CSV table of C-alpha atoms in Angstrom, one decimal:
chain,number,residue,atom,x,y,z
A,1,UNK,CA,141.0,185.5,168.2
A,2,UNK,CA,140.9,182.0,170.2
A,3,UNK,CA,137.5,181.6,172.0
A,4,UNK,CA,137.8,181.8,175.9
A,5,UNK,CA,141.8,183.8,175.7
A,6,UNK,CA,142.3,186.8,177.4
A,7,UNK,CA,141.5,188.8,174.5
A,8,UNK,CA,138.4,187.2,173.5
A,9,UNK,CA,136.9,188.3,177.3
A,10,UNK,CA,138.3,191.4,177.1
A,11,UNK,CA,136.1,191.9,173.6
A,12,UNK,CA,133.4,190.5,175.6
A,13,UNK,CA,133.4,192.2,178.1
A,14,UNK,CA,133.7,195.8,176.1
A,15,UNK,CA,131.6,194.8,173.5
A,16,UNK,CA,128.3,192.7,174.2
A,17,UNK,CA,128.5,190.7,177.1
A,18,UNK,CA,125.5,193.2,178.6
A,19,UNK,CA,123.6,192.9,175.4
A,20,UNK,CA,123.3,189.6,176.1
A,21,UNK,CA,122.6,190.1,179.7
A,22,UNK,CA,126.0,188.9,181.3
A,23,UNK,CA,125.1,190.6,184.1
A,24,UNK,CA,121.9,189.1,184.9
A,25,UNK,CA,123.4,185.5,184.8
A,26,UNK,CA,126.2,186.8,186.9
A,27,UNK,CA,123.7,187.8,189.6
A,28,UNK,CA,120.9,185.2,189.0
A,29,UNK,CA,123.9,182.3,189.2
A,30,UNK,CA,125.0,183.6,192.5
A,31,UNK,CA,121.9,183.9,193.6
A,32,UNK,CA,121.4,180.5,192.8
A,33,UNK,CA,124.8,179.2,194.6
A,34,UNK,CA,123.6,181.0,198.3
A,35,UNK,CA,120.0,179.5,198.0
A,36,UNK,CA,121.4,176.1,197.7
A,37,UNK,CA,123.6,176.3,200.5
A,38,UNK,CA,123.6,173.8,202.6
A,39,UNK,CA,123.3,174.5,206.4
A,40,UNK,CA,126.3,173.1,207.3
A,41,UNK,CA,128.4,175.9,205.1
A,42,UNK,CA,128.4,179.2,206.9
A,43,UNK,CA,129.8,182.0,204.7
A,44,UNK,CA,129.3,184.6,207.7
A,45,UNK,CA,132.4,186.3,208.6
A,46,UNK,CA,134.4,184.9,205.8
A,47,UNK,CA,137.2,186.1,203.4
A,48,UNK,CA,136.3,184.7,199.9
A,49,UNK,CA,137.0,185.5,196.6
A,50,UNK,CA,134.5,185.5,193.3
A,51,UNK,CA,137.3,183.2,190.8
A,52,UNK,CA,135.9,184.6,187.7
A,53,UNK,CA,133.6,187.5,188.7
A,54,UNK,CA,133.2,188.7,184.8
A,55,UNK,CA,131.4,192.4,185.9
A,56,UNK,CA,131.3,191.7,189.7
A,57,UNK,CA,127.3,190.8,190.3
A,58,UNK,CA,127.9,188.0,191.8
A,59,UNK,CA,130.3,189.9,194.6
A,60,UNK,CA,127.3,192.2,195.3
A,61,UNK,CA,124.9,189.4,195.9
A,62,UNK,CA,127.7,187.7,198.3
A,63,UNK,CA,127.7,191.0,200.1
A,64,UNK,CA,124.3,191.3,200.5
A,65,UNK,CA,123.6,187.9,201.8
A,66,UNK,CA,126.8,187.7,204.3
A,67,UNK,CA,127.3,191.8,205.2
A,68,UNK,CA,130.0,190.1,207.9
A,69,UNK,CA,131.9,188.6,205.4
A,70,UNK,CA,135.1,190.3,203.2
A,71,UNK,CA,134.6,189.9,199.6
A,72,UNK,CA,136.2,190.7,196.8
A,73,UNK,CA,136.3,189.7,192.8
A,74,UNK,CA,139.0,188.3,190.6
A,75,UNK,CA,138.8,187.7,186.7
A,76,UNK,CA,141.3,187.1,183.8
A,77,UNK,CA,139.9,189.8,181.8
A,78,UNK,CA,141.3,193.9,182.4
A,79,UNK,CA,138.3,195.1,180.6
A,80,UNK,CA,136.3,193.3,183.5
A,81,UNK,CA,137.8,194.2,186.4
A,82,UNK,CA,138.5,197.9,184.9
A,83,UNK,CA,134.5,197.8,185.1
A,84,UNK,CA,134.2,196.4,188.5
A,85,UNK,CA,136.6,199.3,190.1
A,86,UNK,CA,134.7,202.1,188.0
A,87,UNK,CA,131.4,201.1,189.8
A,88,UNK,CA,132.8,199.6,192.9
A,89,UNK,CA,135.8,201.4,193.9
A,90,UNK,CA,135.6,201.0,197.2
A,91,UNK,CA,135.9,197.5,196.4
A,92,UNK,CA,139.0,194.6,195.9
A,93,UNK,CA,138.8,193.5,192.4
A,94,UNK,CA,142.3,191.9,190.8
A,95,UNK,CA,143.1,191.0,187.3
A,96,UNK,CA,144.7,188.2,186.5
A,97,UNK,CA,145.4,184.7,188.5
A,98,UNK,CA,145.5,183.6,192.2
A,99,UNK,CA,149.0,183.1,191.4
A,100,UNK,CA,149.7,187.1,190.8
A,101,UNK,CA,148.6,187.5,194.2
A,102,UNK,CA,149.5,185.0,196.2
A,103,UNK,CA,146.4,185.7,198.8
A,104,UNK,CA,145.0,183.1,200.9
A,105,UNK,CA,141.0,182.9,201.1
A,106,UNK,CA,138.7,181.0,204.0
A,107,UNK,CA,136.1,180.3,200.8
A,108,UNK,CA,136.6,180.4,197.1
A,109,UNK,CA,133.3,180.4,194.9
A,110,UNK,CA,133.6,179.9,191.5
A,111,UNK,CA,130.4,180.4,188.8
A,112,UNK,CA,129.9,178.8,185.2
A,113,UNK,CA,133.6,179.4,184.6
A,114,UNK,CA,135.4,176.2,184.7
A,115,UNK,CA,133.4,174.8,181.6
A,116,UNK,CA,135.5,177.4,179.8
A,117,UNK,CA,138.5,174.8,179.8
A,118,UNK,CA,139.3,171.5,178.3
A,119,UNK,CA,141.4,171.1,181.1
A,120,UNK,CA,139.1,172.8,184.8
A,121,UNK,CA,141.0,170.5,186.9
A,122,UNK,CA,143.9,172.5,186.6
A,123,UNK,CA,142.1,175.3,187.8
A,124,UNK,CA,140.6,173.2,190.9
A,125,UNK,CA,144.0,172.4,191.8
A,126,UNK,CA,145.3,176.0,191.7
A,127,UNK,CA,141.9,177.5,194.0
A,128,UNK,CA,142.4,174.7,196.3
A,129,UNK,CA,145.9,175.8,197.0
A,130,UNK,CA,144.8,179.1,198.3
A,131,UNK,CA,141.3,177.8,199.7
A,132,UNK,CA,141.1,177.6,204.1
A,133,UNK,CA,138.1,175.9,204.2
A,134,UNK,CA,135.4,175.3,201.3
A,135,UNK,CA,135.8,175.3,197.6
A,136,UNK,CA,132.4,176.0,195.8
A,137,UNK,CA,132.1,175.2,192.5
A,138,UNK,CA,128.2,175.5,190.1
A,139,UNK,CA,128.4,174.6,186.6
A,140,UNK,CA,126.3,173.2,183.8
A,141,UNK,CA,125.1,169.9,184.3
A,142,UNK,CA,125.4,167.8,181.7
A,143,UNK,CA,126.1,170.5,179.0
A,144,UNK,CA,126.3,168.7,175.4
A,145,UNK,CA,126.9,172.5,174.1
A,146,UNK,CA,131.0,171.7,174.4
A,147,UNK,CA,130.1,169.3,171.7
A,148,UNK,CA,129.8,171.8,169.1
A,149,UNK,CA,133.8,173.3,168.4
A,150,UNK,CA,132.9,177.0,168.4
A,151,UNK,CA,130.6,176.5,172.0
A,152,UNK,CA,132.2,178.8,174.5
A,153,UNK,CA,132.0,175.6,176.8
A,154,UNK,CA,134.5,173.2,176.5
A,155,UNK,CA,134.1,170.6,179.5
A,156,UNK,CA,130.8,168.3,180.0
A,157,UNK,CA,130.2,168.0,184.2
A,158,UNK,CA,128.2,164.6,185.8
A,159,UNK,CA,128.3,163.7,189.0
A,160,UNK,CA,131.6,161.4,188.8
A,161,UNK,CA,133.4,164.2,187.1
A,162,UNK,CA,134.3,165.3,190.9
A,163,UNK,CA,135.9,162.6,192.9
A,164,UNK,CA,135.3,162.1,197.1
A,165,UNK,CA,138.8,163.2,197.5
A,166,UNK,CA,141.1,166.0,195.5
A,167,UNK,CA,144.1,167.1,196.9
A,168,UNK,CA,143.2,168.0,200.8
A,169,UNK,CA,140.3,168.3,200.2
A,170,UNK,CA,136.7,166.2,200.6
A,171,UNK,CA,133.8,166.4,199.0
A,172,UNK,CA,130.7,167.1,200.9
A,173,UNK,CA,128.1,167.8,199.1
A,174,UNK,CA,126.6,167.6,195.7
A,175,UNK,CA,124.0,168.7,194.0
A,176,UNK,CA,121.7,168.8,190.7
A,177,UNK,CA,119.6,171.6,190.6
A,178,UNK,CA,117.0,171.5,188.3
A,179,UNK,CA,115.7,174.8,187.7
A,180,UNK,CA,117.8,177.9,187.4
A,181,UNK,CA,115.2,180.7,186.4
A,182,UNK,CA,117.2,183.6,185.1
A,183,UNK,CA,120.4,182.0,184.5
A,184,UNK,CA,120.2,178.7,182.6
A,185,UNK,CA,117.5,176.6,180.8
A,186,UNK,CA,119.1,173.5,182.2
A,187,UNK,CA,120.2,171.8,185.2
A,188,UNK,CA,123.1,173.4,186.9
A,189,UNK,CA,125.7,171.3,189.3
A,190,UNK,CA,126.7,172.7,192.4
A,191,UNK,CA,129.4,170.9,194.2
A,192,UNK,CA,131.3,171.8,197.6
A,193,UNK,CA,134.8,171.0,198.6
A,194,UNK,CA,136.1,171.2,202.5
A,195,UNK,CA,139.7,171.1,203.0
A,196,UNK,CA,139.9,168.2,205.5
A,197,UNK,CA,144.0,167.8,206.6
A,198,UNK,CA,147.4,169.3,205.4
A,199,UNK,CA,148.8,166.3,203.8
A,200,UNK,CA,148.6,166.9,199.8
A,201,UNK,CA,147.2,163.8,197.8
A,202,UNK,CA,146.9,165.1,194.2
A,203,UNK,CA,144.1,163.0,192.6
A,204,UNK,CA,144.6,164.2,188.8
């Protein structure tokens, strides 16, 4: 099957994405996006959405860290979310794409997903049109894994591969982070987005 379909997640998912201790990135990488916060970005009392919450870790830590806010988990693979709802029922978990929906969010977080695709700014495009206020996005930094064709990762992130301006939104704040126990034996990139006015100026 084609690396990074729908099908191939939903085999990963029900096969060996525990065995090789999904779950702990999920959480660890999370973990790793609300220590780097900067002041400035208050998640208290939020709506926001987990874009690509594989087994729905990462919405747990977001809970726990911002009890005010409403959280809740979406991801492209049934055999995920199926999982989410069987341990969280009490929870919002969807399958499929912000499209489907058609919900509105005051902050979308996304984790290691977007180097999944040859094309993530697609995917920027489509969370920034249901994103209120900040778009969060961590990722490997500088990942010469998408070099080799059968790497799950398929996009190499620098600095400059996020722009000041996308859409209505500004960039505000960047940042390498340089050690990511748990998660990642590299550097990991976490940038931020604000939407800043209701004009649309599509960069890409």
């Amino acid at each position: 099957m084609e690396i990074n379909s729908k099908e191939y997640w939903d085999n990963r998912f029900r096969t060996n994405w525990i065995e090789f201790n999904g779950k702990e990135q999920t959480k660890n990488f999370m973990e790793l996006i609300v220590q780097n916060l900067p002041n400035f970005v208050d998640l208290n009392g939020k709506k926001i959405l987990d874009w690509g919450c594989a087994l729905g870790q990462g919405v747990e830590v977001l809970m726990r860290h911002f009890p005010t806010s409403f959280v809740c988990g979406l991801d492209i693979s049934d055999q995920a979310i199926f999982e989410c709802r069987q341990v969280h029922p009490e929870l919002f978990f969807y399958n499929g794409f912000l499209k489907d929906y058609r919900i509105n969010y005051d902050v979308i977080i996304t984790s290691n997903c977007l180097q999944l695709f040859k094309n993530p700014y697609f995917w920027i495009n489509e969370m920034m049109e249901y994103t209120r206020e900040f778009l969060i996005i961590l990722v490997p930094y500088n990942d010469s894994s998408c070099e080799n064709e059968d790497s799950e990762h398929k996009f190499k992130f620098l600095e400059e591969s996020f722009p000041n301006r996308i859409n209505n939104f500004s960039k505000i704040y960047t940042k390498v982070i340089h050690q990511c126990p748990g998660c990642w034996s590299n550097k990991q990139l976490l940038v931020i987005f604000e939407r800043k006015v209701n004009h649309p100026f599509c960069w890409f």
